[in-house]
XYZ file of C-alpha atoms in Angstrom:
526
model
C -0.269 -0.035 -0.094
C 1.373 3.474 -0.896
C 1.454 6.155 2.201
C -1.093 8.387 0.263
C -3.467 5.107 0.937
C -2.744 5.042 4.651
C -5.684 4.862 6.612
C -5.629 7.503 9.312
C -5.871 5.322 11.907
C -3.016 3.627 11.041
C -0.313 6.336 11.684
C -1.243 5.955 15.605
C 0.769 3.267 17.711
C -1.371 0.898 19.637
C -2.645 2.649 22.956
C -0.890 0.798 25.741
C -1.371 3.290 28.495
C -5.260 3.847 28.602
C -5.026 4.134 32.321
C -2.221 6.833 32.694
C -3.960 10.417 33.682
C -3.272 12.837 31.016
C -2.026 15.011 33.847
C 0.791 12.828 34.336
C 1.807 12.554 30.938
C 4.577 15.034 30.780
C 6.439 13.039 33.578
C 7.354 10.255 30.956
C 10.326 12.113 30.194
C 12.302 12.878 33.524
C 12.771 9.357 34.329
C 13.253 10.498 37.713
C 13.935 7.747 40.530
C 11.275 7.420 43.008
C 12.265 5.042 45.056
C 11.907 5.354 49.153
C 15.936 5.170 49.151
C 16.387 7.908 46.563
C 14.077 10.369 48.350
C 15.576 9.683 51.743
C 19.125 9.962 50.277
C 17.917 13.313 48.520
C 16.437 15.019 51.807
C 19.752 15.145 53.491
C 23.436 16.086 53.387
C 22.753 19.684 51.985
C 24.313 22.867 53.137
C 22.238 25.302 54.843
C 21.070 27.787 52.363
C 22.596 31.530 53.123
C 20.513 33.448 55.417
C 22.522 36.730 55.178
C 20.561 39.387 54.822
C 21.386 41.884 51.536
C 21.766 45.836 51.670
C 18.659 47.614 50.912
C 18.424 48.348 46.885
C 18.952 51.814 45.969
C 15.112 51.238 44.020
C 13.562 50.589 47.217
C 13.084 54.317 48.320
C 11.595 55.072 44.808
C 9.486 51.984 44.676
C 8.076 53.211 47.993
C 7.529 56.624 46.910
C 5.695 55.355 43.835
C 3.402 53.143 46.136
C 2.402 56.179 48.211
C 1.423 58.040 45.029
C -0.886 54.955 44.333
C -2.250 54.833 47.707
C -2.872 58.591 47.673
C -4.888 57.824 44.136
C -7.128 55.076 45.754
C -7.896 55.607 49.458
C -9.996 52.930 51.376
C -9.736 50.164 48.404
C -8.029 46.835 48.333
C -5.194 46.922 45.397
C -4.393 43.760 43.594
C -1.142 44.098 41.414
C 0.190 40.802 40.400
C 3.703 39.823 39.026
C 1.920 37.405 36.242
C 2.695 33.573 35.985
C 5.166 31.820 33.995
C 4.428 31.851 30.314
C 4.177 28.469 28.575
C 6.861 28.642 24.973
C 5.902 25.020 23.929
C 4.608 22.191 26.309
C 6.390 21.843 29.685
C 8.953 24.686 28.470
C 8.423 28.256 29.736
C 9.561 31.777 28.233
C 12.356 33.164 30.433
C 9.972 34.917 33.314
C 9.534 38.557 33.192
C 6.982 40.278 35.639
C 4.360 42.923 34.731
C 5.807 46.479 34.163
C 3.329 47.660 36.784
C 4.197 45.132 39.460
C 7.837 45.476 38.800
C 7.481 49.433 39.407
C 6.016 49.061 42.575
C 8.133 46.614 44.074
C 11.400 47.535 42.473
C 11.749 43.390 41.349
C 12.848 42.683 38.173
C 15.018 40.102 36.455
C 13.247 36.517 36.612
C 12.267 36.970 40.603
C 9.160 35.550 41.965
C 6.782 34.600 39.524
C 3.153 34.480 40.624
C 3.654 36.912 43.366
C 1.078 39.298 43.893
C 1.571 43.012 45.644
C -1.368 43.949 48.106
C -1.962 47.435 49.155
C -4.151 47.238 52.367
C -6.309 50.117 53.024
C -5.943 51.927 56.474
C -7.134 54.694 58.138
C -5.904 57.874 56.564
C -2.158 58.662 56.832
C -1.898 55.431 59.039
C -0.098 53.236 56.425
C 3.160 53.112 55.086
C 5.221 56.322 54.972
C 1.881 58.123 56.125
C 0.218 57.029 53.164
C -3.052 55.194 53.232
C -2.184 51.519 52.791
C 0.228 49.248 53.857
C 2.013 46.710 51.000
C 2.277 43.261 51.489
C 4.530 41.213 48.819
C 2.932 37.566 48.938
C 5.246 34.750 46.950
C 6.097 31.277 46.737
C 9.230 30.876 48.726
C 11.527 27.967 47.875
C 10.832 24.677 49.476
C 13.652 23.237 51.761
C 16.143 20.900 50.230
C 14.210 18.147 52.543
C 11.516 18.655 50.154
C 10.483 16.268 46.715
C 10.249 19.471 45.280
C 13.725 20.308 45.677
C 14.619 18.086 42.904
C 11.185 17.092 41.372
C 9.419 20.248 40.209
C 11.200 21.578 36.834
C 9.089 24.996 37.346
C 9.990 25.419 41.186
C 12.773 23.489 42.388
C 16.017 25.093 43.305
C 17.673 21.617 41.623
C 16.204 23.283 38.494
C 15.949 26.747 38.424
C 18.585 28.086 41.433
C 18.232 29.548 44.569
C 15.973 32.693 44.954
C 15.751 35.196 48.230
C 14.022 34.202 51.135
C 11.283 36.370 52.497
C 13.667 37.709 54.991
C 15.887 38.766 52.238
C 13.291 40.417 50.051
C 12.155 42.235 52.790
C 15.690 43.703 53.998
C 16.373 44.394 49.920
C 12.898 46.150 49.430
C 12.391 47.541 52.501
C 8.833 45.604 51.846
C 6.816 43.659 54.112
C 6.479 39.866 52.684
C 4.256 37.117 53.013
C 3.712 33.326 52.187
C 1.488 32.963 48.521
C -0.837 30.585 50.720
C -2.114 33.281 52.474
C -3.158 35.731 49.176
C -6.430 34.341 49.032
C -7.736 35.606 52.667
C -5.369 38.727 52.428
C -7.353 39.464 49.111
C -11.197 38.029 50.060
C -11.395 38.881 53.909
C -14.112 41.870 54.261
C -14.410 41.996 50.611
C -17.684 43.586 49.252
C -19.756 46.466 48.219
C -18.212 49.781 50.139
C -21.641 51.058 50.563
C -22.598 48.536 52.960
C -19.405 48.297 54.785
C -17.339 45.779 52.448
C -13.497 46.636 51.544
C -13.782 47.511 47.565
C -10.799 45.632 45.646
C -9.353 46.966 42.372
C -7.448 44.377 40.435
C -4.583 44.777 37.791
C -6.552 42.163 35.275
C -5.248 40.039 32.425
C -1.980 39.672 34.290
C -2.787 36.225 36.172
C -6.055 34.285 35.481
C -5.705 33.200 38.927
C -5.899 36.463 40.875
C -8.668 37.106 38.099
C -10.605 34.273 39.100
C -9.944 34.748 42.861
C -11.200 38.099 42.813
C -13.991 37.674 40.513
C -15.413 34.889 42.918
C -15.123 36.971 45.677
C -17.113 39.879 44.216
C -19.853 37.684 42.905
C -20.365 36.335 46.450
C -20.563 39.699 47.995
C -22.835 41.024 45.321
C -20.445 43.348 43.338
C -21.505 44.375 40.289
C -18.984 42.762 37.683
C -19.282 45.573 34.790
C -18.902 48.544 37.234
C -15.733 46.625 39.003
C -14.259 46.076 35.709
C -14.640 49.552 34.894
C -12.666 50.409 38.422
C -9.956 48.132 37.548
C -8.957 49.748 34.070
C -8.896 53.002 36.275
C -6.080 51.311 38.146
C -4.272 50.010 35.060
C -4.558 53.392 33.278
C -3.034 55.077 36.843
C -0.423 52.583 36.956
C 0.772 53.502 33.147
C 0.428 57.111 33.900
C 2.545 56.763 37.047
C 5.190 55.937 34.664
C 5.009 59.473 32.432
C 7.644 61.097 34.516
C 10.782 58.784 35.492
C 12.594 59.699 38.490
C 16.246 59.703 38.986
C 16.886 56.055 39.563
C 15.052 55.357 36.412
C 16.601 57.674 34.556
C 20.406 55.882 35.338
C 18.834 52.690 34.346
C 17.755 54.280 30.827
C 20.877 55.808 30.250
C 22.390 52.030 31.041
C 20.419 50.623 28.763
C 21.102 52.928 26.181
C 24.831 52.546 26.944
C 24.914 48.966 26.233
C 22.615 49.394 23.288
C 25.132 51.449 21.591
C 27.657 48.724 22.413
C 25.386 46.456 20.074
C 25.132 48.596 17.159
C 29.195 48.721 17.385
C 29.069 44.953 17.687
C 26.754 44.927 14.616
C 28.994 46.989 12.159
C 31.834 44.717 13.143
C 29.590 41.621 12.100
C 28.620 42.966 8.979
C 31.565 41.820 6.732
C 30.511 38.558 7.437
C 26.818 39.020 7.589
C 27.430 39.924 3.680
C 28.637 36.366 3.160
C 25.795 34.598 4.874
C 22.455 33.590 3.109
C 20.766 34.763 6.212
C 22.811 38.208 6.680
C 19.987 39.731 8.892
C 20.061 36.515 11.283
C 23.927 37.248 11.532
C 23.124 40.937 12.393
C 20.115 39.804 14.886
C 22.370 37.473 16.430
C 25.529 39.982 17.042
C 22.948 42.346 18.811
C 21.616 39.681 20.891
C 24.711 38.754 22.223
C 25.799 42.229 23.436
C 22.159 42.634 24.883
C 22.677 39.281 26.842
C 26.108 40.210 28.036
C 25.691 43.623 29.285
C 22.101 43.550 30.408
C 19.110 41.102 30.950
C 17.949 40.566 27.400
C 16.345 42.004 24.450
C 13.866 45.100 25.044
C 11.948 43.934 21.855
C 12.701 41.864 18.752
C 15.473 42.990 16.795
C 14.375 44.335 13.493
C 17.117 43.620 11.379
C 16.089 44.941 7.746
C 18.100 44.881 4.583
C 17.206 46.160 1.104
C 13.028 46.310 0.618
C 12.581 44.417 4.102
C 13.475 48.193 5.819
C 10.007 49.288 3.977
C 7.944 46.540 6.472
C 7.711 48.392 9.481
C 7.866 45.852 12.047
C 10.175 43.470 9.901
C 11.169 40.690 12.707
C 11.812 37.253 10.369
C 15.143 38.621 9.919
C 15.581 36.054 7.045
C 17.038 38.227 4.222
C 20.194 38.444 2.781
C 22.372 41.706 3.088
C 23.808 43.251 -0.333
C 26.435 45.566 -0.993
C 24.638 48.696 -2.030
C 21.819 48.452 -0.183
C 21.012 49.938 3.511
C 20.513 47.848 7.198
C 17.765 49.201 8.830
C 18.520 48.266 12.747
C 16.168 48.835 15.298
C 17.131 47.342 18.659
C 17.300 48.048 22.167
C 18.780 46.282 25.296
C 16.653 45.862 28.281
C 18.436 46.291 31.613
C 18.449 43.693 34.655
C 16.190 46.461 36.031
C 13.978 46.045 33.179
C 14.488 49.598 31.626
C 14.906 49.159 27.790
C 16.335 51.384 25.069
C 14.804 52.003 21.752
C 17.127 53.004 18.983
C 17.292 52.463 15.281
C 20.080 53.586 12.479
C 19.914 53.229 9.043
C 23.327 51.862 7.827
C 25.116 51.566 4.410
C 25.581 47.810 4.336
C 28.776 48.079 2.546
C 29.885 51.388 4.426
C 28.660 54.194 1.744
C 25.607 55.719 0.814
C 24.425 56.150 -2.720
C 23.270 59.714 -3.816
C 19.631 58.387 -3.607
C 20.249 56.929 -0.375
C 21.860 59.889 1.136
C 19.216 62.213 -0.053
C 16.463 60.248 1.805
C 18.655 59.882 4.807
C 18.904 63.364 4.960
C 15.446 64.547 4.844
C 14.631 61.816 7.602
C 17.642 63.080 9.969
C 16.249 66.948 9.203
C 12.709 65.650 10.240
C 14.341 64.208 13.563
C 16.175 67.473 13.860
C 13.198 69.343 13.730
C 11.268 66.895 16.444
C 14.238 67.415 18.501
C 14.056 71.071 18.131
C 10.365 71.124 18.996
C 10.294 68.689 22.402
C 10.697 71.934 24.616
C 9.546 71.884 28.256
C 5.867 73.199 28.289
C 5.135 71.779 24.672
C 2.412 69.284 23.803
C 3.735 65.986 23.411
C 2.141 65.620 19.673
C 3.940 68.854 18.539
C 7.135 66.761 17.871
C 5.470 64.400 15.442
C 3.633 67.494 13.357
C 7.643 69.362 13.340
C 9.090 66.221 11.992
C 6.308 64.909 9.645
C 5.923 68.710 8.148
C 9.874 68.414 7.325
C 9.055 65.080 5.462
C 6.314 66.657 3.737
C 8.590 69.426 2.632
C 11.022 67.291 1.169
C 8.428 65.147 -0.405
C 6.942 68.005 -2.074
C 10.168 69.203 -3.302
C 11.043 65.746 -5.173
C 7.681 66.203 -6.733
C 6.274 62.862 -5.039
C 2.902 64.313 -3.927
C -0.135 64.409 -5.859
C -1.468 67.477 -4.384
C -0.069 70.866 -2.908
C 2.258 70.928 0.018
C -0.873 72.713 1.909
C -3.368 69.916 0.968
C -1.053 67.325 2.079
C -0.763 68.717 5.450
C -4.056 69.601 6.011
C -5.983 67.105 8.179
C -8.251 66.265 5.440
C -5.232 65.411 2.982
C -2.043 63.692 4.852
C -0.984 62.456 1.605
C 2.519 62.366 2.625
C 1.511 59.897 5.113
C 1.573 57.217 2.488
C 5.513 56.781 3.150
C 5.368 57.874 6.923
C 2.531 56.177 8.451
C 3.757 55.680 12.032
C 4.029 58.397 14.993
C 7.173 60.159 15.494
C 7.077 59.347 19.231
C 6.234 57.398 22.088
C 7.073 57.247 25.932
C 10.132 54.594 26.751
C 10.551 52.918 29.956
C 9.759 49.362 31.498
C 7.584 48.731 27.996
C 9.276 49.859 24.991
C 6.126 51.406 23.964
C 5.617 52.686 28.081
C 2.587 54.361 29.600
C 0.330 53.187 26.591
C -2.900 52.809 29.069
C -2.428 56.370 29.838
C -5.149 59.018 29.021
C -4.809 60.967 25.611
C -4.595 63.967 27.353
C -1.571 62.871 29.635
C -0.281 61.250 26.518
C -0.603 62.746 22.801
C -2.180 65.923 24.467
C 0.314 65.725 27.163
C 2.856 68.639 27.993
C 6.165 67.557 28.125
C 7.700 67.792 31.562
C 11.100 67.303 33.117
C 11.823 63.635 33.703
C 9.778 62.260 30.758
C 11.795 59.770 28.353
C 10.430 59.166 24.700
C 11.806 58.607 21.433
C 12.070 60.652 18.114
C 11.697 58.353 15.247
C 10.807 59.685 11.829
C 10.998 57.723 8.504
C 10.549 57.423 5.146
C 9.451 54.025 3.599
C 9.495 53.691 -0.130
C 8.354 50.118 -1.194
C 9.444 48.124 -4.216
C 6.096 47.755 -5.339
C 5.153 51.436 -4.835
C 4.656 52.635 -7.958
C 3.532 56.182 -6.992
C 7.438 56.827 -6.668
C 10.306 56.675 -9.308
C 12.245 53.749 -9.533
C 15.419 54.941 -8.035
C 13.661 55.392 -4.563
C 11.803 52.083 -4.592
C 13.353 49.671 -1.956
C 14.523 52.328 -0.092
C 13.739 52.300 4.042
C 15.540 54.851 6.316
C 14.324 55.188 10.177
C 16.489 57.211 12.470
C 15.362 56.898 16.142
C 16.927 58.320 19.422
C 16.018 58.163 22.980
C 15.124 61.723 24.373
C 15.411 62.664 27.996
C 13.452 65.902 28.678
C 14.890 68.331 31.596
C 14.084 71.667 32.988
C 16.658 73.316 30.298
C 15.184 71.409 27.520
C 15.513 67.728 25.590
C 18.672 65.690 25.931
C 19.549 62.787 23.286
C 20.600 59.723 25.552
C 21.774 57.884 22.440
C 23.917 60.641 20.811
C 26.831 58.803 21.253
C 25.948 56.663 17.967
C 26.686 58.687 14.794
C 23.474 60.130 13.009
C 24.947 62.285 10.268
C 25.890 60.259 7.023
C 29.398 61.340 6.779
C 29.943 60.531 10.715
C 28.031 57.560 10.036
C 30.248 56.312 7.197
C 33.490 57.434 9.239
C 32.478 55.469 11.892
C 32.121 52.361 10.136
C 35.302 52.484 8.274
C 36.716 52.973 11.834
C 35.352 49.956 12.967
C 36.285 48.016 10.013
C 40.037 49.808 9.843
C 39.497 50.404 6.030
C 36.836 52.447 3.947
C 34.423 49.030 4.344
C 34.366 48.942 0.587
């Protein structure tokens, strides 16, 4: 019988394990010994875990001030902010753990600390809480099981034998100046006295869709106590909004973290340029570029802040090109959009568009200069007291003027710039700026009047990233433009004296870019 004629049932092996529960099937792989002798031997003979208390982290005082701000906003309500659980990548393997940014911001915990942890702000009398606030804060998390337990060696997700040691509750309290409790006590902490505030219950606000178990626990409590779920969901949304808005202005510690992330990212770009000659010989040169940057991100930081865009040639006209499967050809451009995430979880976000062989062609330089002029116009517009949206307007106006001068606009410049026109946006369809911090697109849940319509304030960190994208299949432009995508992106700190370009160490001027690349290669790059 040919394979095409094989009956579907014949593709399955005989079923010989009908009695094995599905929940135990993943245990087939480890082939762990399970004898009494083994369990007894594994439970003894281990050195004691360190009980030394760490020094208080520099972030602790900043996190406490952030919690105090939230406490002032929501007096009398119990606030529940989960870190989130592990996320499954495939079957029984998880993605590298990262807590929710709102949780990390209020606790100071970064890296891969305390999956499933939950921060609870418990309401107390006005001014009787932590630091004179209206709440006391407690971090609930799962402490590592002792080495005399089976979890130590048998649990691949939580056991120390598998994932390494973690801080004890006492050590976390010392490091973060934050009270801790066992995760097993969370249900009582969330549900006690919960109910409708109008009849004496304690209202709960939850950072939703972070931890399904926390969602279920709070929702069940609300159902049992007669809370209107639709109204409660609306209150939860306001909490998420507030936590996002709390990150609009960075404190001094956060700025230091941003500066460190940017410095590591600049080093990553240097590494990419060093790798370009090899990348040009590889059928997946974009992957070589991606790998070079990732190596630097893991060496100097925690991880990538987002998937690297290593887009060459026409791929650079795809705004979020992260497949990175293309080759690199001399005479074309490489658009590299990448950022290192620091161990504190703050990330940079920088883009440079590089000539792959080290020299811009005349038409590439023409497009590049227009984008650079737009970026400079956005930077000049970014002044304290100016609305955030003015950065975008200044940058795209310069782009429109260049497109008009090149004869590419189908209407007059005035018609294109009018709200009912916007023809120039065909080649620049995205926004010019976004806030930056723990999330690459930080503060995304903030209200419009505090984000797009917000006023630039000292301590804000944001990007300026205009671009022009002429797709190879775009028949609205002359052939010489097609397949050219250029974006220039820098990370900006607003100070009382005006904007500061945190990523200025990375060359932007086309001549400087060529000189920089040639200097790394030790030749002209040709």
